[in-house]
PDB file of C-alpha atoms in Angstrom:
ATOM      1  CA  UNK A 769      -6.519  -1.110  22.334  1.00 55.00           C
ATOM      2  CA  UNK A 770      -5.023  -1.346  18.999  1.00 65.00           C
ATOM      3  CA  UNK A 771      -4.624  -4.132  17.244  1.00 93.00           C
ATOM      4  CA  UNK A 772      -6.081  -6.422  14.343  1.00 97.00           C
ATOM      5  CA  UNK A 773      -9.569  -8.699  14.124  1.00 97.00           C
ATOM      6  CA  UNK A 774     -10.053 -11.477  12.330  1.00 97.00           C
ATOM      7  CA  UNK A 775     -13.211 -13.713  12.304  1.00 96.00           C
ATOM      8  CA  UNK A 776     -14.927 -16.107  12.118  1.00 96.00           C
ATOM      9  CA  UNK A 777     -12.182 -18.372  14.406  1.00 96.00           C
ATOM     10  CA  UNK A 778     -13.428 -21.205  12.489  1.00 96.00           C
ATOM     11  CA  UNK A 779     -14.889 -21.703   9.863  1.00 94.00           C
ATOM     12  CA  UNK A 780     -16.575 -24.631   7.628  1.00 91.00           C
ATOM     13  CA  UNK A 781     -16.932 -24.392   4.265  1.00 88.00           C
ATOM     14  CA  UNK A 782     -19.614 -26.860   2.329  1.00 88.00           C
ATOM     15  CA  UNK A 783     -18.944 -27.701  -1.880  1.00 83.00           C
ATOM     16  CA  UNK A 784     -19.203 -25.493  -3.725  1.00 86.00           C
ATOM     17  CA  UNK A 785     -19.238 -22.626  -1.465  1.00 91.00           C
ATOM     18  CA  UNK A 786     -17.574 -19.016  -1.646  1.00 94.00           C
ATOM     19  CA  UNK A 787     -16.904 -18.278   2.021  1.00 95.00           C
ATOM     20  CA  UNK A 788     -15.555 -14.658   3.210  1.00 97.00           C
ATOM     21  CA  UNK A 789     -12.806 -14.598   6.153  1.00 97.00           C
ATOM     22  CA  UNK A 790     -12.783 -11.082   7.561  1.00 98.00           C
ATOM     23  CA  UNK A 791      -9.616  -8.880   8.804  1.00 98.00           C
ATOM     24  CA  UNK A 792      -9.902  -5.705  10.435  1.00 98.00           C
ATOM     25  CA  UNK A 793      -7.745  -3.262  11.863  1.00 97.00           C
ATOM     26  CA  UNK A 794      -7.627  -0.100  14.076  1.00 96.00           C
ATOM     27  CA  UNK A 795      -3.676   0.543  13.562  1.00 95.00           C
ATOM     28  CA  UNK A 796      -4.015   2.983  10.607  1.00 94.00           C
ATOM     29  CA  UNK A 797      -1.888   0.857   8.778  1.00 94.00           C
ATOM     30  CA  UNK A 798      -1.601   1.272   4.672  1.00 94.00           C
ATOM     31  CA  UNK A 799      -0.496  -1.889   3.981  1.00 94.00           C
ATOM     32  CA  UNK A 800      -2.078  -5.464   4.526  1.00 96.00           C
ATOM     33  CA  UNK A 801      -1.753  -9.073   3.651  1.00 96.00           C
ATOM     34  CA  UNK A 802      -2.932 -12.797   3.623  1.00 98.00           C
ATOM     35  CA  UNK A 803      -1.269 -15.667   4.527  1.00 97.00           C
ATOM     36  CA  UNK A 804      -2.330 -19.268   4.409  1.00 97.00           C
ATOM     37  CA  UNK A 805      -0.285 -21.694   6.994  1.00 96.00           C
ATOM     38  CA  UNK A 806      -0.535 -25.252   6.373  1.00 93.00           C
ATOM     39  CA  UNK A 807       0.211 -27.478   9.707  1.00 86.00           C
ATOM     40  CA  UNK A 808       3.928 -27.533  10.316  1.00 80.00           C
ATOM     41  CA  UNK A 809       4.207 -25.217   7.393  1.00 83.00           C
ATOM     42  CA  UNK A 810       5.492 -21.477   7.171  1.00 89.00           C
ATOM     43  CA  UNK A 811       3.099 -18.649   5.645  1.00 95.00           C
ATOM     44  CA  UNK A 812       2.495 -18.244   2.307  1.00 95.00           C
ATOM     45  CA  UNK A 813       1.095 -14.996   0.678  1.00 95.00           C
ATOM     46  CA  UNK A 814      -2.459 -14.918  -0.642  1.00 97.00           C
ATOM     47  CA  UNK A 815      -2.655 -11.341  -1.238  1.00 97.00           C
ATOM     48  CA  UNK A 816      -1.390  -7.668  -0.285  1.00 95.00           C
ATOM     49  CA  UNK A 817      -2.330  -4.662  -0.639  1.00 95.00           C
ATOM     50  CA  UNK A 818      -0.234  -1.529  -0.440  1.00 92.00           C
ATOM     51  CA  UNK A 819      -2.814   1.200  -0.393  1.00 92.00           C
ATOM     52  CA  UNK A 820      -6.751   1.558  -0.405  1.00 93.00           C
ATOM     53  CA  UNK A 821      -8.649   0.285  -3.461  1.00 94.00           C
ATOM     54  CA  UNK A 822      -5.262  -1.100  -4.352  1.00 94.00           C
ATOM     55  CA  UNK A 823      -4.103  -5.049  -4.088  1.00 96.00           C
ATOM     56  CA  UNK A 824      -1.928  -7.559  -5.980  1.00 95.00           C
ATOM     57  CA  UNK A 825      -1.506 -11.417  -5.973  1.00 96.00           C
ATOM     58  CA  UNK A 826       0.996 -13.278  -4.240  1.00 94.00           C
ATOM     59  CA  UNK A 827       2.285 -16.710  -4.276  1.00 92.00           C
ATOM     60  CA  UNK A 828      -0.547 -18.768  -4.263  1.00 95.00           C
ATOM     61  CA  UNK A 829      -3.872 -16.123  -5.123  1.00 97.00           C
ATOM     62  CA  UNK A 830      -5.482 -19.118  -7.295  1.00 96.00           C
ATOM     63  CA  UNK A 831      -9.225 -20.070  -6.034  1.00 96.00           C
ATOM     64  CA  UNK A 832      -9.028 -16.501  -3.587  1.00 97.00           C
ATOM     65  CA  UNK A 833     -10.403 -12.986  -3.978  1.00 97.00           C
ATOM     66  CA  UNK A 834      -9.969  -9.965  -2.095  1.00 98.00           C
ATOM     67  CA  UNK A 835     -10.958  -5.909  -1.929  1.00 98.00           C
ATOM     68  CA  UNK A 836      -9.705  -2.874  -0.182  1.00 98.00           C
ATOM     69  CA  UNK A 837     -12.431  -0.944  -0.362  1.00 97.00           C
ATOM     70  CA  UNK A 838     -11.785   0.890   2.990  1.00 97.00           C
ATOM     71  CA  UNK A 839      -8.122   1.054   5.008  1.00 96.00           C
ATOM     72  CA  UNK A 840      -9.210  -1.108   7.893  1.00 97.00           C
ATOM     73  CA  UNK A 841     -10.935  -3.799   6.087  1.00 98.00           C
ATOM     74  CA  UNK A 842      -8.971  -5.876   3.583  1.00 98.00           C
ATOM     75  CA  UNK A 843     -11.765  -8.867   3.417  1.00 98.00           C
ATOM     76  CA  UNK A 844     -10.620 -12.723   1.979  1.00 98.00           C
ATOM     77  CA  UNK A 845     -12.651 -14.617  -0.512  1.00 97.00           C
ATOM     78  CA  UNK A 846     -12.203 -18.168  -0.366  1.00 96.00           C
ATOM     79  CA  UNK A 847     -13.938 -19.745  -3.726  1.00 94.00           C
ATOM     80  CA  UNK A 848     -15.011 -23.034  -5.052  1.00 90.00           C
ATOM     81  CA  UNK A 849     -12.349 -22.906  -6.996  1.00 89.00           C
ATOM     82  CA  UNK A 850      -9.981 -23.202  -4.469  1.00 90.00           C
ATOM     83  CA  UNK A 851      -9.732 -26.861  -4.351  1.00 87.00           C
ATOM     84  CA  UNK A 852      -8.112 -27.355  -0.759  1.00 91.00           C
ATOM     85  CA  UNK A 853      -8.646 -24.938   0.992  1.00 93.00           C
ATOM     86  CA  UNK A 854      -8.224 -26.287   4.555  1.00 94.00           C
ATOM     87  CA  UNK A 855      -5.691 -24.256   6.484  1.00 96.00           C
ATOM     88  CA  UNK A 856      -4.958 -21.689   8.585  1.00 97.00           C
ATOM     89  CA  UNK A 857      -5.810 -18.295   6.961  1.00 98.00           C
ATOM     90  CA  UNK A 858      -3.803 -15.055   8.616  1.00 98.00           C
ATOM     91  CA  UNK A 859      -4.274 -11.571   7.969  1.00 98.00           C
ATOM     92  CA  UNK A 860      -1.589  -8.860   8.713  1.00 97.00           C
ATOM     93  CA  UNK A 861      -0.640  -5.596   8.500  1.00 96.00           C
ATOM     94  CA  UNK A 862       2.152  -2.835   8.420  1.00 93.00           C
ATOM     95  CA  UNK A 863       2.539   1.059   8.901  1.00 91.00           C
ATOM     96  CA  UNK A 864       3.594   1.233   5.039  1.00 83.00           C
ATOM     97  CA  UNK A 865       5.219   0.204   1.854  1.00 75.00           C
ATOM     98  CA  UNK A 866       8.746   0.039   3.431  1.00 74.00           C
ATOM     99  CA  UNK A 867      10.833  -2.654   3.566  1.00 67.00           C
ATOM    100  CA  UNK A 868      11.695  -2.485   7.205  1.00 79.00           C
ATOM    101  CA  UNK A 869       7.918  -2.325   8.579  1.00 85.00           C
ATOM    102  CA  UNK A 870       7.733  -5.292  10.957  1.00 91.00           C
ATOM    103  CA  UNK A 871       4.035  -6.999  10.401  1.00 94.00           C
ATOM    104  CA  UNK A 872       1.246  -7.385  13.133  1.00 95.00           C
ATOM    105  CA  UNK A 873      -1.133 -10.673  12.976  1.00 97.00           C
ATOM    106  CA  UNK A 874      -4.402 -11.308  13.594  1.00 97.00           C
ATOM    107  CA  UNK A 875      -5.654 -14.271  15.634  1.00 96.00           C
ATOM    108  CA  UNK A 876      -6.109 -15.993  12.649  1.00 97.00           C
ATOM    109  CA  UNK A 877      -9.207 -18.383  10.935  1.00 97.00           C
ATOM    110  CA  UNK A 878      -8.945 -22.061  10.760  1.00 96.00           C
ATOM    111  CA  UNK A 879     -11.238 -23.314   7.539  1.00 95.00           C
ATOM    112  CA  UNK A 880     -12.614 -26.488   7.084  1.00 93.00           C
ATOM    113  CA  UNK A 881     -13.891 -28.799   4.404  1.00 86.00           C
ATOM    114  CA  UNK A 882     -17.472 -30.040   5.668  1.00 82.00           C
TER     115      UNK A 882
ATOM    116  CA  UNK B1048      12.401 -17.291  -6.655  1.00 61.00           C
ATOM    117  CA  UNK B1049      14.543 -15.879  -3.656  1.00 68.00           C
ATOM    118  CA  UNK B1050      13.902 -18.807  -0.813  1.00 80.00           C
ATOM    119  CA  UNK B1051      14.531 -18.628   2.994  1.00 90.00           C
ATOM    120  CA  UNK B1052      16.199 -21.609   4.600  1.00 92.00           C
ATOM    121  CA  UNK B1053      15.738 -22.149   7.554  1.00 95.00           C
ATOM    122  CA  UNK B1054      17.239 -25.227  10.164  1.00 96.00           C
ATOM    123  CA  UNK B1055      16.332 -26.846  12.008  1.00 96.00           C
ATOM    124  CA  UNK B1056      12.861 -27.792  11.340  1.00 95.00           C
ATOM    125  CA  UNK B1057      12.556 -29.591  14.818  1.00 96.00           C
ATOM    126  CA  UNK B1058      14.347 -28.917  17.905  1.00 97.00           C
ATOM    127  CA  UNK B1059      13.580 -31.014  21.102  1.00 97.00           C
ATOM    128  CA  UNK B1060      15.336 -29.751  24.281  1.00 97.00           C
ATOM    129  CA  UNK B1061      15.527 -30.570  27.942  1.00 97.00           C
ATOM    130  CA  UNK B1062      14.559 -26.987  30.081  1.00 98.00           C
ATOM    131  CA  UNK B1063      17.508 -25.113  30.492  1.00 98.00           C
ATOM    132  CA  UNK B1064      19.555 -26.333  27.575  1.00 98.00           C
ATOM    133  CA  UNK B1065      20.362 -23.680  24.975  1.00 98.00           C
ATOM    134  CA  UNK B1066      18.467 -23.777  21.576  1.00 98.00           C
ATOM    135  CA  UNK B1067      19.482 -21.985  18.189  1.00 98.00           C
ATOM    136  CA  UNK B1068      17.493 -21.737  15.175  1.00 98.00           C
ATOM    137  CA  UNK B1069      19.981 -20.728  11.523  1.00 98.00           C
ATOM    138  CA  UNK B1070      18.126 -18.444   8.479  1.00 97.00           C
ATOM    139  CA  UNK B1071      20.099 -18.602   5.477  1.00 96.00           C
ATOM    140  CA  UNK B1072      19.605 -16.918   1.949  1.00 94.00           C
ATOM    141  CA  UNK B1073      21.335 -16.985  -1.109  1.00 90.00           C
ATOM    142  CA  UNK B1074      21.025 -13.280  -1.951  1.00 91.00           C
ATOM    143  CA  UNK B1075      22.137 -10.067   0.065  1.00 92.00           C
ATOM    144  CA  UNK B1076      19.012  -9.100   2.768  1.00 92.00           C
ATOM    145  CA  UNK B1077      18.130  -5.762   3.431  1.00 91.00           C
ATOM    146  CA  UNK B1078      16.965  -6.920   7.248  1.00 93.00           C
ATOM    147  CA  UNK B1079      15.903  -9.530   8.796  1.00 95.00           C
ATOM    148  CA  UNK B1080      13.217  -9.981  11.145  1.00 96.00           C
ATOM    149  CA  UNK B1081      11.914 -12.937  13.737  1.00 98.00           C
ATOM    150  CA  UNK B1082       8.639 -13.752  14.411  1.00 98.00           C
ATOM    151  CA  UNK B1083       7.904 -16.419  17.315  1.00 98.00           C
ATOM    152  CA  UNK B1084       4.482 -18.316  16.568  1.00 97.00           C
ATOM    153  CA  UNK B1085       2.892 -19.959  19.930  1.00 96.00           C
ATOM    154  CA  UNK B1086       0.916 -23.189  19.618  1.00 94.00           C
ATOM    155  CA  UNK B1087      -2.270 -22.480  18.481  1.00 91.00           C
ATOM    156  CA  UNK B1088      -1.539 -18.548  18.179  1.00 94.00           C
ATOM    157  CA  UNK B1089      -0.403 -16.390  15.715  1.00 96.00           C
ATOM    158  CA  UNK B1090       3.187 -15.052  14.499  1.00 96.00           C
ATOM    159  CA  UNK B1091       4.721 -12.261  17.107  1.00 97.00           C
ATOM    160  CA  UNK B1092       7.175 -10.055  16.214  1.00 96.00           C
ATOM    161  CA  UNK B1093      10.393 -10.345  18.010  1.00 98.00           C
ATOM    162  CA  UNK B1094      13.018  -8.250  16.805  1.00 97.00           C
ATOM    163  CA  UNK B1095      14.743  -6.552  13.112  1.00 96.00           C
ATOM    164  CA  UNK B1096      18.483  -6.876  12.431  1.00 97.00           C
ATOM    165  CA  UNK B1097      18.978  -4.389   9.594  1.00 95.00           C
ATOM    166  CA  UNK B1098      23.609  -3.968   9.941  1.00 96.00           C
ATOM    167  CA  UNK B1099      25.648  -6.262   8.614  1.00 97.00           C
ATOM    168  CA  UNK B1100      27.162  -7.913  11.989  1.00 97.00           C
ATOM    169  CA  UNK B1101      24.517  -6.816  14.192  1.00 97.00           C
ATOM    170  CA  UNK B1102      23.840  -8.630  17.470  1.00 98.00           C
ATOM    171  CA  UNK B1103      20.698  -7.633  19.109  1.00 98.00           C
ATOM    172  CA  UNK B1104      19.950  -9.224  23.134  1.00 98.00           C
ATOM    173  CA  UNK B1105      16.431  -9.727  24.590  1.00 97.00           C
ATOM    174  CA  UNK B1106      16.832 -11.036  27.839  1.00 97.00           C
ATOM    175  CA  UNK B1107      17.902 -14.643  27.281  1.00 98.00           C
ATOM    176  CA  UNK B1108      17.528 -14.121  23.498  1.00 98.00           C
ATOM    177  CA  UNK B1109      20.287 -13.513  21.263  1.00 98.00           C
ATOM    178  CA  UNK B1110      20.094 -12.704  18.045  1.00 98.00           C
ATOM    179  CA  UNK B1111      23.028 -11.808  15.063  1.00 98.00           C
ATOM    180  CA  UNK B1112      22.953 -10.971  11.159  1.00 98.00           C
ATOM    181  CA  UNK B1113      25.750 -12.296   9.401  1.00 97.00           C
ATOM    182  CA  UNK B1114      28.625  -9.822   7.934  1.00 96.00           C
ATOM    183  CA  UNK B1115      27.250 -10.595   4.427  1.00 96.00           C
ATOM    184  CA  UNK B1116      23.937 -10.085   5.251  1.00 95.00           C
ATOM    185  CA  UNK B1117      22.639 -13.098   3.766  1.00 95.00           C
ATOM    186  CA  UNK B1118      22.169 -15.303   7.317  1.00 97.00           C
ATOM    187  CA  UNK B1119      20.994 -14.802  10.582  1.00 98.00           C
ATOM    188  CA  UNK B1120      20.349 -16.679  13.887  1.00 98.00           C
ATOM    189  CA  UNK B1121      18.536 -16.742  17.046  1.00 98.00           C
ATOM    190  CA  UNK B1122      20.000 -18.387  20.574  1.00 98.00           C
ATOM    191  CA  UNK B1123      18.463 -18.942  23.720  1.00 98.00           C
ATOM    192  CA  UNK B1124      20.273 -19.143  26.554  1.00 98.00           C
ATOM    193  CA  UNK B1125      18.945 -21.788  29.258  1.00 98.00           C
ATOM    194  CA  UNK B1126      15.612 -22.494  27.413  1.00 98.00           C
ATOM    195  CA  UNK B1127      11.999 -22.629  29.182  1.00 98.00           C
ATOM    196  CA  UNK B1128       8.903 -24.098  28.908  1.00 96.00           C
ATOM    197  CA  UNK B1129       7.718 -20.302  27.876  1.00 97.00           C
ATOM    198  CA  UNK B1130       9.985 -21.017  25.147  1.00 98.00           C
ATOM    199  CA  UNK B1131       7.778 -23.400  23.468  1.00 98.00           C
ATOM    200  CA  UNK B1132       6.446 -22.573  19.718  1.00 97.00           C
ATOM    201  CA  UNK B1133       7.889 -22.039  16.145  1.00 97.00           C
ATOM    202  CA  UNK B1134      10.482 -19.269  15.545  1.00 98.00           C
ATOM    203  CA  UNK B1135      10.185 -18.100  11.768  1.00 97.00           C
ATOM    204  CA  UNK B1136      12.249 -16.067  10.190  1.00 97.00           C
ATOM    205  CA  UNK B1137      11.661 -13.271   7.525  1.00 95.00           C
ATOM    206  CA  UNK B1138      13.068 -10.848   5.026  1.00 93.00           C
ATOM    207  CA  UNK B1139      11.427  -8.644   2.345  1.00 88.00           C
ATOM    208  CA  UNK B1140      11.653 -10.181  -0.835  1.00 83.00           C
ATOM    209  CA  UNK B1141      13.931  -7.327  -2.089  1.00 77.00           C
ATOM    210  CA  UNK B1142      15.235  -4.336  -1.331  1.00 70.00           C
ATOM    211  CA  UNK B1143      12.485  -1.470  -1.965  1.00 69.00           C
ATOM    212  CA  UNK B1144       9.384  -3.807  -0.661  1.00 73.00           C
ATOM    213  CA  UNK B1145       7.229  -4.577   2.078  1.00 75.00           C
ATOM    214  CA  UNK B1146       5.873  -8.069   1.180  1.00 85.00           C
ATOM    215  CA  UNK B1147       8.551 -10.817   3.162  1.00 90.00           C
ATOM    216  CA  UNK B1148       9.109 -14.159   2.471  1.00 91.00           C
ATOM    217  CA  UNK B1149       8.835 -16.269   5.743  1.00 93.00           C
ATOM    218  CA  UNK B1150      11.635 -19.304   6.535  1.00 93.00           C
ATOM    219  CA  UNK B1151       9.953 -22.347   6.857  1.00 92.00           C
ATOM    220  CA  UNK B1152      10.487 -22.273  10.895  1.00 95.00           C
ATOM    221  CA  UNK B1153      12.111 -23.786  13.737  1.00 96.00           C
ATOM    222  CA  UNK B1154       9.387 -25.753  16.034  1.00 96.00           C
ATOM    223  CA  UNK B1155      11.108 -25.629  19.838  1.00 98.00           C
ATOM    224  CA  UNK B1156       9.679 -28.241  22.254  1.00 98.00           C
ATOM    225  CA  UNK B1157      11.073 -27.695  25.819  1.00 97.00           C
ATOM    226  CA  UNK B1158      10.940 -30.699  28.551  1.00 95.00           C
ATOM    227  CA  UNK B1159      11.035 -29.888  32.115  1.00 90.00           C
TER     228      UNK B1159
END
């Protein structure tokens, strides 16, 4: 069954601690993305990548890191410096690069300040 | 930056009243898509408009992309408690790309 993993489902994340969310898929898909969702909020994008070993910043990429080091993994780096980083992290992805590519979600991870 | 309006941000309806949920934006879309986003779940896709005009049904779902391409809307007819969640709308941010930019979203409550 195709589709897209994320995990942990929750995490907590102590001060001062770099904590990796992880998104895999088995679609084939090129492209894939980040989204952070704040309650009641719409998604915002982290980062996206277009292509393996390939990725660029979106909206908000401050305090995050990513890789694409293989085309189902597209990992999410949460660091110390993101200062609030409580939210609802989403990865997604899509066939390609074009415009008209609708985009499949993950399950998501909900992070936590401890 | 090109924004995505969306209204309303709260809908509260009684089950089988009808529900509609308005995207605007102030430059020319490419497509549209809808994604519907369950409580506690994760964004779904729904459906793409991509012609100016074009009205697209799922089963009590209705949705249309305006003539000038820049709004779109979503109507369900005689609303259930399946209904529930947060309809978002999306569009890429221009006309050669894959990354969208998500409307804020229309939370739907249904009472039975």
């Amino acid at each position: 069954d195709g589709g897209i993993t994320q995990s942990p489902k929750y995490l907590f994340r102590k001060e001062g601690q770099n904590v990796t969310l992880s998104c895999e898929q088995n679609l084939n898909h090129d492209a894939m993305y980040w989204y952070r969702q704040d309650p009641g909020q719409g998604l915002r994008l982290i980062y996206y990548s277009q292509i393996v070993n390939d990725f660029q910043k979106g909206d908000i990429a401050e305090g995050y890191s990513v890789s694409r080091e293989k085309k189902e993994s597209f990992p999410l780096t949460v660091t110390s410096a993101q200062k609030n980083p409580t939210a609802f992290y989403l990865c997604a992805s899509s066939r390609d690069r074009a415009s008209n590519q609708p985009q499949h979600f993950g399950d998501g991870t909900r992070l936590s300040i401890l | 930056g090109q924004q995505v309006m969306q209204i309303p941000q709260y809908q509260h309806v009684q089950e089988g009243e009808d529900f509609t949920t308005y995207c605007n934006s102030s430059t020319t879309l490419s497509n549209i898509q809808w994604y519907k986003q369950r409580p506690g779940g994760h964004p779904v896709f729904l459906i793409q408009l991509v012609k100016s005009g074009e009205v697209k049904k799922q089963k009590r779902l209705t949705f249309q992309f305006g003539e000038a391409k820049k709004n779109s809307s979503l109507h369900i007819t005689a609303t259930q408690t399946t209904d529930v969640g947060t309809y978002f709308c999306a569009a890429p941010r221009s006309y050669n790309t894959d990354k969208l930019i998500f409307g804020t979203g229309t939370r739907l409550q249904v009472f039975p």
